[in-house]
Each structure stands twice: as structure tokens, then as C-alpha cells.
Coordinates of C-alpha atoms and ligand atoms in Angstrom, one line a residue:
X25 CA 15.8 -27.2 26.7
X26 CA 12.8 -25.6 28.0
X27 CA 9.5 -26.3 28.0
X28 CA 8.4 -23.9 25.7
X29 CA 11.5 -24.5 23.5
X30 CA 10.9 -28.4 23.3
X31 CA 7.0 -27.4 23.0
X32 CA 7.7 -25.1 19.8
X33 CA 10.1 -27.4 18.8
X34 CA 7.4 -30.5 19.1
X35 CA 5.0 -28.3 17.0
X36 CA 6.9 -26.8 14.3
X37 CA 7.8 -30.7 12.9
X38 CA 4.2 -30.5 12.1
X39 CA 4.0 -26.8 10.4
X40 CA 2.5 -25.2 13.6
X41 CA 3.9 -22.3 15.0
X42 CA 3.0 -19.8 18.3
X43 CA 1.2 -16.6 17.8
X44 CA 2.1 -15.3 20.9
X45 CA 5.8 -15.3 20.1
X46 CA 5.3 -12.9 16.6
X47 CA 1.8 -11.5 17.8
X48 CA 3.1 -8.0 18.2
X49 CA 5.2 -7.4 15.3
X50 CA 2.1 -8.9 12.8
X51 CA -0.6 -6.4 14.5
X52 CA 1.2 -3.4 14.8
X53 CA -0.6 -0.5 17.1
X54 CA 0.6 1.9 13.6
X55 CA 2.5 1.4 10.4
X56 CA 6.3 -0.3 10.9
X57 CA 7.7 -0.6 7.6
X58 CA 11.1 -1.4 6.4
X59 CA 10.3 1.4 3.5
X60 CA 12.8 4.0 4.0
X61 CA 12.2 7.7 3.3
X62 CA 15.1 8.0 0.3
X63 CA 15.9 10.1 -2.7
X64 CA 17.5 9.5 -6.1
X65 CA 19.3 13.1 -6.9
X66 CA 19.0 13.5 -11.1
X67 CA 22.7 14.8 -11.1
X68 CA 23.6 11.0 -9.4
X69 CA 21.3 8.3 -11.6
X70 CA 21.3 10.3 -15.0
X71 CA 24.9 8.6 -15.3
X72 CA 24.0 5.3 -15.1
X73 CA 20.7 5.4 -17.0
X74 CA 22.9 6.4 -20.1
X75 CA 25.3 4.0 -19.1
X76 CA 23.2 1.2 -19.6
X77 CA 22.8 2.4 -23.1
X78 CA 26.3 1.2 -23.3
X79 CA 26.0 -2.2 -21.7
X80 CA 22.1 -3.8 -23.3
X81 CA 20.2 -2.6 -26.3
X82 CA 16.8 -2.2 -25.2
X83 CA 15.5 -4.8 -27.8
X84 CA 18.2 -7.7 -26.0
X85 CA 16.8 -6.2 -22.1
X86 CA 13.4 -6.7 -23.5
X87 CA 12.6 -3.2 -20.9
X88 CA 16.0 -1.4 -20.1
X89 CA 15.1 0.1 -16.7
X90 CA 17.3 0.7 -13.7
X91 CA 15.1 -0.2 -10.8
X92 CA 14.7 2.5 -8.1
X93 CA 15.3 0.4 -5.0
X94 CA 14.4 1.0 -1.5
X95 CA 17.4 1.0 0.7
X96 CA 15.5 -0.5 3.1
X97 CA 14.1 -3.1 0.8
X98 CA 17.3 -3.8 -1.2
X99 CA 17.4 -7.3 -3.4
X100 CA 13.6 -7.2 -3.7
X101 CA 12.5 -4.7 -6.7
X102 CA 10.7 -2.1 -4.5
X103 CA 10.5 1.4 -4.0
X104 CA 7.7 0.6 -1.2
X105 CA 6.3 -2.2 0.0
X106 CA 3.7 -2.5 -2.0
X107 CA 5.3 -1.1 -5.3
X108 CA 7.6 -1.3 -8.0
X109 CA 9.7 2.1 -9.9
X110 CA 12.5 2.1 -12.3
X111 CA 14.2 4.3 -15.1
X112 CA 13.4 3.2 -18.4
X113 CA 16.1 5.3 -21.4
X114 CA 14.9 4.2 -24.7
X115 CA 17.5 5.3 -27.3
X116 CA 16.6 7.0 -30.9
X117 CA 15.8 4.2 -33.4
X118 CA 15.1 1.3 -30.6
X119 CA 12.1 -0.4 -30.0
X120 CA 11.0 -2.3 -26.6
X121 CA 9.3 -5.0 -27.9
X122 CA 5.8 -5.3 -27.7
X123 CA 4.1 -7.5 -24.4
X124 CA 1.7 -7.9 -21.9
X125 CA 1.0 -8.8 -18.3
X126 CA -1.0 -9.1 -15.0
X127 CA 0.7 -5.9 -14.2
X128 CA -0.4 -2.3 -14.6
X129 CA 2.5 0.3 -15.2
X130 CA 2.5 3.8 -15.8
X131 CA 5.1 6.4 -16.9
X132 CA 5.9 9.7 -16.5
X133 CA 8.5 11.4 -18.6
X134 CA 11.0 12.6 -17.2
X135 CA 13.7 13.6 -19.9
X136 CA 13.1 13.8 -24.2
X137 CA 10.3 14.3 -26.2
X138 CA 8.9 12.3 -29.3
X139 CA 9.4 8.7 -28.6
X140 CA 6.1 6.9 -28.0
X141 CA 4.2 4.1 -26.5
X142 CA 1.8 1.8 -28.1
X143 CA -1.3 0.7 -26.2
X144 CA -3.9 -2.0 -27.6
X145 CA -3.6 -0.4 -31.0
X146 CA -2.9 3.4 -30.4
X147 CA 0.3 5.0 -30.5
X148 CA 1.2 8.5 -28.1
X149 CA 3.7 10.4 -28.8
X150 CA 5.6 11.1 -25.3
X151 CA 6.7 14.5 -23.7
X152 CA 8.2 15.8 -20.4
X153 CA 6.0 15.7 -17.7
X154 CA 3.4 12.9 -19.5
X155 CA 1.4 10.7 -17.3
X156 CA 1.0 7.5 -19.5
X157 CA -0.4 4.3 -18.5
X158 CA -0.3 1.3 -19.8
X159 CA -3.1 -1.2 -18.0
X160 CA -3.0 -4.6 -16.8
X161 CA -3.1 -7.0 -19.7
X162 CA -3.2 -4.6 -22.4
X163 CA -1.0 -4.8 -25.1
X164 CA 1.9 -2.4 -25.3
X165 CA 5.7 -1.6 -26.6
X166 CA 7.9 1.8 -26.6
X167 CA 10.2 3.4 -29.1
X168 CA 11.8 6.5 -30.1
X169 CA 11.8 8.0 -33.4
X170 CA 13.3 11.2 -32.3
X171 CA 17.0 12.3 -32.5
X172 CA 16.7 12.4 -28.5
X173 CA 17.4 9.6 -26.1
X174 CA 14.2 9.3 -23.8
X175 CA 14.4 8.6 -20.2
X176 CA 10.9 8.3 -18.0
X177 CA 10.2 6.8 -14.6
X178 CA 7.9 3.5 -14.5
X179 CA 5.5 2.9 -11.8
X180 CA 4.5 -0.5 -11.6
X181 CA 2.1 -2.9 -9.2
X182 CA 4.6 -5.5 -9.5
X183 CA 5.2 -6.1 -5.5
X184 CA 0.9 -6.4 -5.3
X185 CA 0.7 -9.1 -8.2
X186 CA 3.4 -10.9 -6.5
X187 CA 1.8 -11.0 -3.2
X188 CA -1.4 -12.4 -4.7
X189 CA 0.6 -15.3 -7.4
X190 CA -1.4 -13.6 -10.2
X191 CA 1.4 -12.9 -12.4
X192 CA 0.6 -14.3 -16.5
X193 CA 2.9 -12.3 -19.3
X194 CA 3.4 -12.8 -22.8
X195 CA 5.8 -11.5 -25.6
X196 CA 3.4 -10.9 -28.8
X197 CA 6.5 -11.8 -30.8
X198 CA 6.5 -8.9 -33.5
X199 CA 8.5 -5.7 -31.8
X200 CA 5.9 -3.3 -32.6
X201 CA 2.3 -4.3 -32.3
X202 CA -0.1 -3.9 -35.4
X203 CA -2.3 -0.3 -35.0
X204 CA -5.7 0.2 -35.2
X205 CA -6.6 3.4 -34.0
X206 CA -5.0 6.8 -35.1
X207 CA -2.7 8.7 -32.4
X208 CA -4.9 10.6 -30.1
X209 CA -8.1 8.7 -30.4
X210 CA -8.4 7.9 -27.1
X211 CA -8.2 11.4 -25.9
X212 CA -10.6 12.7 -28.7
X213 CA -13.6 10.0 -27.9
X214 CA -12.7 10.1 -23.7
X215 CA -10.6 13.1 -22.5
X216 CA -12.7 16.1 -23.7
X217 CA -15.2 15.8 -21.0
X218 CA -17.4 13.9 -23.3
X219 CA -18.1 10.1 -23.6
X220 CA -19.7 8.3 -27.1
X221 CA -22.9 7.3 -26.5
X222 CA -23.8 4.0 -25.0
X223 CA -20.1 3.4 -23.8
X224 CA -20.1 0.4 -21.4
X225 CA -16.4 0.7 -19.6
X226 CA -15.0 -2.6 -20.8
X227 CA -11.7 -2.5 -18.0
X228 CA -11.1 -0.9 -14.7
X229 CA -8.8 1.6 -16.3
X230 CA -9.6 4.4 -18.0
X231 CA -9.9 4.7 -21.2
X232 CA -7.8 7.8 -21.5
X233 CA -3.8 6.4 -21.9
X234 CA -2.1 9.7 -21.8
X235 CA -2.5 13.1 -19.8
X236 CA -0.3 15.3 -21.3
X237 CA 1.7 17.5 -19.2
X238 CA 0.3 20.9 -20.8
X239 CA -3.1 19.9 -20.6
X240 CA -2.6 18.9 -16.9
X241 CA -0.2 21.9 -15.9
X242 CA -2.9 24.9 -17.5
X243 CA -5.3 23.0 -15.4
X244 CA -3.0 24.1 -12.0
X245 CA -2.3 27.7 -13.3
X246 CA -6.2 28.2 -13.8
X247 CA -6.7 27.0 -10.2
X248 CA -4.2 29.2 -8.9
X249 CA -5.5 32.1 -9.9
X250 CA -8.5 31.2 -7.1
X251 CA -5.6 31.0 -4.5
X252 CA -7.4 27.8 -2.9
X253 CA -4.6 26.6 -1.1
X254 CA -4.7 23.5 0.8
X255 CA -2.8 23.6 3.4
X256 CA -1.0 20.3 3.4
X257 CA -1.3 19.6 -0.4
X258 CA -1.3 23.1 -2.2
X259 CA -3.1 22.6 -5.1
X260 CA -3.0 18.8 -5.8
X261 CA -5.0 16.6 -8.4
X262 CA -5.2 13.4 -8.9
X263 CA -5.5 11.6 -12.2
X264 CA -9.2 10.3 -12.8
X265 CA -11.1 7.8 -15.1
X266 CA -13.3 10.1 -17.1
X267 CA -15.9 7.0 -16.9
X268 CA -16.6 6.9 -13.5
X269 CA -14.5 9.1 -11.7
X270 CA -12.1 7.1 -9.9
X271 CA -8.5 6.7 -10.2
X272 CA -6.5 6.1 -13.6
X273 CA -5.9 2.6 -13.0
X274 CA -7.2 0.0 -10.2
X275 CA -4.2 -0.5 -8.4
X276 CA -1.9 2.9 -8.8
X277 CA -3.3 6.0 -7.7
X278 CA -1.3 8.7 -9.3
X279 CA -1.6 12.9 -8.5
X280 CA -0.1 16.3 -9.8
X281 CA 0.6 18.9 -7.2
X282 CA 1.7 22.9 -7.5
X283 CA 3.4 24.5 -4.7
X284 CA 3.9 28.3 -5.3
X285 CA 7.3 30.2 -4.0
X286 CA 7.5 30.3 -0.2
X287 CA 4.6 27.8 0.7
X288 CA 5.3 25.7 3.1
X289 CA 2.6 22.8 4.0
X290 CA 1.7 21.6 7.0
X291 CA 2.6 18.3 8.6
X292 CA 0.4 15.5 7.1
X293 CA 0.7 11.5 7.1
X294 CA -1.1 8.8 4.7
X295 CA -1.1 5.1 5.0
X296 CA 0.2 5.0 1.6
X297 CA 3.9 5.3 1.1
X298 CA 4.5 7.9 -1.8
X299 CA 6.9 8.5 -4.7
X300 CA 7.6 11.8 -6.0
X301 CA 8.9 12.8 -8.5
X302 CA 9.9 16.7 -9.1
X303 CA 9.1 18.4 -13.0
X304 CA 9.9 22.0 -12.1
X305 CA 11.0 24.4 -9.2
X306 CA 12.9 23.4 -6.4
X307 CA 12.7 23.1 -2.8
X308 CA 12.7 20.8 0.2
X309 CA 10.6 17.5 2.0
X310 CA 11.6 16.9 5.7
X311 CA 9.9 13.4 5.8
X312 CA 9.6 11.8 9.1
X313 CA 12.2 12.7 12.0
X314 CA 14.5 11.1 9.7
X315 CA 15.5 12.6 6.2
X316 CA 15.2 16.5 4.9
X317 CA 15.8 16.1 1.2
X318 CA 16.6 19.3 -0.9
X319 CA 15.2 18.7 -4.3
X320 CA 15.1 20.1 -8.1
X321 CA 13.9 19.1 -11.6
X322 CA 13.6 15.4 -12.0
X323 CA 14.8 14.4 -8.6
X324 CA 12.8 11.7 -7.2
X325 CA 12.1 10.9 -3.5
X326 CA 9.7 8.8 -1.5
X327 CA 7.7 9.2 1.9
X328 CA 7.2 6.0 3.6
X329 CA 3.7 5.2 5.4
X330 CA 2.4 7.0 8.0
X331 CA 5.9 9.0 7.9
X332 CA 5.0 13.2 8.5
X333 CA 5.2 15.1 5.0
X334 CA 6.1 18.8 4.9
X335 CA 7.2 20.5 1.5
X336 CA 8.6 24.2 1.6
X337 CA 9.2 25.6 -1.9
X338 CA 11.8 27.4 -3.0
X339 CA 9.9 28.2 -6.5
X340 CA 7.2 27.7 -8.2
X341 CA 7.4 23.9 -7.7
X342 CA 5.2 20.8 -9.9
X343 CA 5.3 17.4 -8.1
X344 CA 4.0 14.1 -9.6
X345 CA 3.3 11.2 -7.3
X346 CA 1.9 7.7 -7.1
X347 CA 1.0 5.3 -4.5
X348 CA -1.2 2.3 -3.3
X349 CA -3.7 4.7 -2.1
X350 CA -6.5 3.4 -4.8
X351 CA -6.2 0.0 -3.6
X352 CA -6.0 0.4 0.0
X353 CA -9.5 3.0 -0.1
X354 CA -11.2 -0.3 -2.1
X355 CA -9.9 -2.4 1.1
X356 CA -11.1 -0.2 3.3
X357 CA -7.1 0.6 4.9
X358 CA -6.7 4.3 4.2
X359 CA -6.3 6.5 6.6
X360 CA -4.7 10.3 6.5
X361 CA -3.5 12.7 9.8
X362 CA -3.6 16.2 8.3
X363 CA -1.3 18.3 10.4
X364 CA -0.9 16.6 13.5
X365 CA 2.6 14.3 12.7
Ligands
LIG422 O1 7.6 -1.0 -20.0 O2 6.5 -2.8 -19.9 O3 10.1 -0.9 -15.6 O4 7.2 -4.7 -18.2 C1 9.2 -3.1 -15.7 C2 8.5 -4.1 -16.4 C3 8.7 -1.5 -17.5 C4 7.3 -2.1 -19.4 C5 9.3 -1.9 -16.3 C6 7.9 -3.8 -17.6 C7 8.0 -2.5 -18.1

């Protein structure tokens, strides 16, 4: 044995280990992830998602979700390092029973109209295209009182709470929980550009639990008419806390893009890793030097960090997305490269 060998091998019997030997692959000169750039085609997951109907009622699953795994981070529950996504089909007449935990989750419909999710007393009524969040440690269950089998894609911070051992759930034990406000309260006091008097924020999410897809779509189609293109984002908007500005919730930053026929954007790189997820058009993501994905309706890909982004639509083309952005501008991590990857 070597020196060195016996040396490491002296000092590991007492939990001591080199830096020198794993310096360079813990202090990277850029981002070296095992995230993969990868894409879930609607045509290929639909099937299983109403598979699973077949196999677990959503009631016995307690949340009946196909997780969206990273092939590069298979066995783990990830879609990026950092984050957690899955497909949740709740069928007409089930419930998800009502819970709550550490982690924050939102959804965005991708398929049905007219099931719902409860939120700390307040039910909305869920359509396609629907941002809906569901903060950390509020109460909140799903079900669908429609004739239509819903199917929408969960974002959660599930890979974050687990890096810090902060994770606390609980079942409330009653499927639905009891309501206290009528449907669209929230939206009436906080999502008119208004705010009741005296309100003292009383969470780090907003208070506002569901931007509806029309609401957030006429918002693109005014802007277009100004033509403001950016040049690596289109026309992109990102999901804000009417109380103070910031992002919806404190660890998922969450955005809504429009790409008109023909536009192609220029190169551009984040530090946060990105899942996208297609509501109309069509067209195509070259990510990196590694994957060109062609996408339509409900497809769903995801950029890795500090990987090169370039869309080109085909048509007219909406793209939701969420990330780790939020968290990493509070840590001070963020960076962006617009047009030079
Ligand atoms: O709907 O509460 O995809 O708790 C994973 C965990 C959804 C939910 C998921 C959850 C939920």
C-alpha cells in the first residue's frame, strides 16, 4: 500500500477524509450536473397516466401521480436537482384526500376542466392552462366533480426540503377539508390589483392560489400588440405575489411565455435548470449540444443548468415553466448568459 493509501486509510477509521482527492469535482469552474436535458412526448405518458386509473384509486394512493423522472437522476424523484414533477389524473367522482406539508406544490392543468383544489378553506375550480399553488403547510385536497377525468402536472420543492431534513406532513383525516371562504375569494380581495386595507402578508406565498389561464393568456395578447420582443424570452412573465411583488411562492419560481410563428430566440443559459411544459402551438428547443426536442400541446421538456436554450416556433406557441430560480436569487446563486452559449 502506499503512503497516501495507508494515510487515507489511517484517517477515514476516524471519519476524516482528503479534500484534495474530491476538490475539483465539489468546486466546479461552471455547473456539472447529472440533470439531463429530456422530454416527456403527451402522445407517450397520456397512456400510462390513465393506466393508473386502472391500477390505484386516488383515495388508496393518497396523490395518484406518475413522477416525471430525470434520466439522469433515475430512482431519486427528480426532474432536476433541486426539484420534484409528476402527473397527477384525478378521475370524476374521486377525491385526494385532504393534507399538508413542509412542501410547497403547484399545478398546472394540463388536460380537463371542472375538478378543483381546496386550499386553507377555499375551493377553485380548475381549467387548462391554470397555474394553482398550493403553499407550504397549508391545508389542501383535489377532486373532480366533472364528467371529465383531470390530468395536471405538479411541481414540487420536494428534492429542497429533503436536502435541508425539514420535512413534517399530516393527513387531516376527513377527505375533503371543511370551507370557509366562497370560491374565488382569494382572487376578488388579492388578484384585482387591489389589496384590503391594513393587510399584513401572513406567509411567503401569495395570497392569490389560482391564475387562471384566460386571465394570464389576454395578458400576452395585449402585450403583443406592442411587439416588445425579447430576444431570448419572447414575451415571458413570471407569476408574482400581488403583496410584494416577488415570486408566487418562496421556493418555485414559475413563468408564462408567448412565442409568435417563426420566432426563433437567441442562445441564452440560467443557473436554474427549467421545466416546460407546452399549452398551445408547436415547435422546437435545441438545449445544449445535446438534445433538439420537437414539441406540441402538453408535451413537457426540461433544460438542465447552465445548458444553452433556443426555441424556434412553428406557431403561435404558450410555454409554462418553473424552476429554483426564486431560491437561488435569495442565496445570492443566479446567474444568466443571454446569447453567448
Ligand atoms: O397533490 O399534494 O405530485 O403531496 C406529490 C406529493 C402531489 C399533492 C404530488 C403531493 C401532492
Amino acid at each position: 500500500m502506499t503512503e497516501r493509501a495507508a494515510f487515507y486509510e489511517e484517517i477515514g477509521a476516524r471519519n476524516l477524509a482528503p479534500l484534495w482527492e474530491v476538490m475539483a469535482g465539489l468546486i466546479t469552474p461552471e455547473p456539472a450536473s447529472a440533470c439531463r436535458p429530456a422530454l416527456w412526448r403527451w402522445d407517450e405518458v397520456r397512456g400510462p397516466v390513465m393506466e393508473s386509473g386502472g391500477i390505484i384509486s386516488a383515495e388508496e394512493a393518497e396523490r395518484r401521480v406518475l413522477v416525471l423522472e430525470n434520466p439522469g437522476l433515475r430512482g431519486t424523484s427528480r426532474i432536476t436537482t433541486s426539484l420534484y414533477a409528476g402527473l397527477q389524473l384525478v378521475l370524476p367522482g374521486e377525491v385526494a384526500p385532504a393534507h399538508r406539508h413542509s412542501q410547497s406544490a403547484l399545478r398546472f392543468v394540463v388536460e380537463g376542466e371542472g375538478a378543483y383544489t381546496a386550499v386553507e378553506g377555499e375551493r377553485t375550480t380548475m381549467a387548462e392552462g391554470d397555474f394553482v399553488i398550493t403553499p407550504h403547510w397549508t391545508w389542501h385536497d383535489h377532486g373532480n366533480d366533472s364528467d371529465r377525468a383531470m390530468i395536471w402536472l405538479d411541481g414540487l420543492d420536494i428534492p429542497m426540503v429533503q436536502f435541508f431534513d425539514a420535512s413534517f406532513a399530516e393527513r387531516l383525516g376527513d377527505d375533503r377539508q371543511p370551507l370557509s371562504r366562497p370560491e374565488g375569494d382569494s382572487l376578488a380581495r388579492y388578484g384585482q390589483g387591489l389589496l384590503p386595507v391594513d393587510h399584513e402578508p401572513g406567509s411567503l406565498a401569495s395570497p392569490v392560489f389560482n391564475y387562471p389561464y384566460a386571465r394570464s393568456r389576454e395578458a400576452l395578447e395585449a402585450m403583443r400588440r406592442q411587439e416588445a420582443w425579447d430576444p431570448c424570452h419572447g414575451l415571458k412573465l413570471r407569476y408574482a405575489n400581488p403583496v410584494d411583488g416577488g415570486y408566487a411562492m418562496p421556493t418555485i419560481a414559475a413563468h408564462l411565455q408567448l412565442l409568435p410563428a417563426g420566432f426563433e430566440t437567441a442562445s441564452y443559459r440560467a443557473t436554474d435548470a427549467a421545466v416546460f411544459a407546452v399549452v398551445e402551438g408547436s415547435g422546437k428547443t435545441r438545449i445544449g449540444d445535446e438534445a433538439v426536442f420537437s414539441w406540441g400541446p402538453r408535451d413537457i421538456f426540461v433544460a438542465p443548468s447552465w445548458h444553452g436554450v433556443r426555441h424556434s416556433a412553428a406557431e403561435d406557441a404558450v410555454l409554462f415553466s418553473f424552476s429554483d430560480r426564486v431560491v437561488q436569487e435569495k442565496l445570492g446563486l443566479w446567474r444568466e448568459d443571454r446569447g453567448n452559449a
